[in-house]
Short mmCIF file of C-alpha atoms in Angstrom, two decimals:
data_model
loop_
_atom_site.label_atom_id
_atom_site.label_comp_id
_atom_site.label_asym_id
_atom_site.label_seq_id
_atom_site.Cartn_x
_atom_site.Cartn_y
_atom_site.Cartn_z
CA UNK Y 1 -36.99 -31.28 -45.77
CA UNK Y 2 -33.78 -32.84 -47.08
CA UNK Y 3 -32.75 -32.04 -50.65
CA UNK Y 4 -30.10 -34.78 -50.88
CA UNK Y 5 -29.92 -36.56 -54.21
CA UNK Y 6 -27.51 -39.12 -52.84
CA UNK Y 7 -26.42 -40.63 -49.56
CA UNK Y 8 -23.06 -41.68 -48.17
CA UNK Y 9 -22.95 -45.08 -46.53
CA UNK Y 10 -19.88 -46.73 -45.05
CA UNK Y 11 -19.59 -50.47 -45.61
CA UNK Y 12 -16.91 -52.79 -44.29
CA UNK Y 13 -14.78 -54.38 -47.00
CA UNK Y 14 -16.28 -57.76 -46.09
CA UNK Y 15 -19.77 -56.48 -47.04
CA UNK Y 16 -18.57 -55.15 -50.38
CA UNK Y 17 -16.86 -58.47 -51.12
CA UNK Y 18 -20.09 -60.30 -50.24
CA UNK Y 19 -22.08 -58.04 -52.62
CA UNK Y 20 -19.62 -58.89 -55.39
CA UNK Y 21 -19.67 -62.63 -54.60
CA UNK Y 22 -23.48 -62.75 -54.56
CA UNK Y 23 -23.77 -60.76 -57.82
CA UNK Y 24 -25.57 -57.82 -56.16
CA UNK Y 25 -22.98 -55.37 -57.54
CA UNK Y 26 -22.62 -55.27 -61.32
CA UNK Y 27 -20.55 -53.33 -63.83
CA UNK Y 28 -22.49 -51.36 -66.46
CA UNK Y 29 -21.70 -51.52 -70.15
CA UNK Y 30 -20.53 -47.88 -70.01
CA UNK Y 31 -17.76 -48.58 -67.44
CA UNK Y 32 -14.27 -48.23 -68.90
CA UNK Y 33 -11.94 -51.25 -68.84
CA UNK Y 34 -9.96 -52.12 -65.71
CA UNK Y 35 -6.58 -50.34 -65.92
CA UNK Y 36 -4.70 -50.97 -62.67
CA UNK Y 37 -1.35 -52.74 -62.66
CA UNK Y 38 -0.67 -55.54 -60.16
CA UNK Y 39 1.46 -53.17 -58.04
CA UNK Y 40 -1.48 -50.75 -57.66
CA UNK Y 41 -3.81 -53.57 -56.61
CA UNK Y 42 -1.22 -54.78 -54.07
CA UNK Y 43 -0.87 -51.26 -52.65
CA UNK Y 44 -4.66 -50.93 -52.31
CA UNK Y 45 -4.90 -54.24 -50.45
CA UNK Y 46 -2.04 -53.07 -48.19
CA UNK Y 47 -3.90 -49.81 -47.49
CA UNK Y 48 -7.10 -51.72 -46.64
CA UNK Y 49 -5.17 -54.07 -44.36
CA UNK Y 50 -3.58 -51.12 -42.53
CA UNK Y 51 -6.90 -49.28 -42.18
CA UNK Y 52 -5.93 -46.31 -44.38
CA UNK Y 53 -8.64 -44.32 -46.20
CA UNK Y 54 -9.04 -45.54 -49.76
CA UNK Y 55 -11.58 -43.31 -51.47
CA UNK Y 56 -15.12 -43.90 -52.61
CA UNK Y 57 -17.14 -46.37 -54.60
CA UNK Y 58 -19.99 -44.69 -56.45
CA UNK Y 59 -22.95 -47.04 -56.69
CA UNK Y 60 -26.29 -46.48 -58.41
CA UNK Y 61 -29.10 -48.48 -56.80
CA UNK Y 62 -31.73 -50.19 -58.98
CA UNK Y 63 -31.23 -48.55 -62.39
CA UNK Y 64 -32.26 -50.26 -65.59
CA UNK Y 65 -29.09 -50.28 -67.69
CA UNK Y 66 -27.23 -52.80 -69.81
CA UNK Y 67 -24.35 -54.60 -68.08
CA UNK Y 68 -20.94 -55.62 -69.44
CA UNK Y 69 -22.23 -59.20 -69.73
CA UNK Y 70 -25.14 -58.01 -71.94
CA UNK Y 71 -27.85 -58.59 -69.32
CA UNK Y 72 -30.14 -55.98 -67.75
CA UNK Y 73 -29.28 -54.58 -64.31
CA UNK Y 74 -32.72 -54.83 -62.70
CA UNK Y 75 -32.41 -54.95 -58.89
CA UNK Y 76 -28.63 -54.65 -58.79
CA UNK Y 77 -26.24 -52.08 -57.38
CA UNK Y 78 -24.36 -50.64 -60.34
CA UNK Y 79 -20.73 -49.65 -59.90
CA UNK Y 80 -20.44 -46.24 -61.57
CA UNK Y 81 -16.93 -45.42 -60.35
CA UNK Y 82 -14.43 -47.25 -58.21
CA UNK Y 83 -13.95 -50.41 -60.25
#
């Protein structure tokens, strides 16, 4: 019997972008503000383009929490870390 409390799933960047575009991924009220400078964003995009590892996104599936926009998160993937 598996005792895993989480799972690791690899998604292509195109899938993550589609989740964002469709509104399936949301940012909870508790998430800190975005802090990257333009140079950091550019370097991340360059790393993605070159196929370099970029770290993890931590996503909580189907919680019931308040989002940054004030709505409830029912049925959404909530971005806990990796904004």
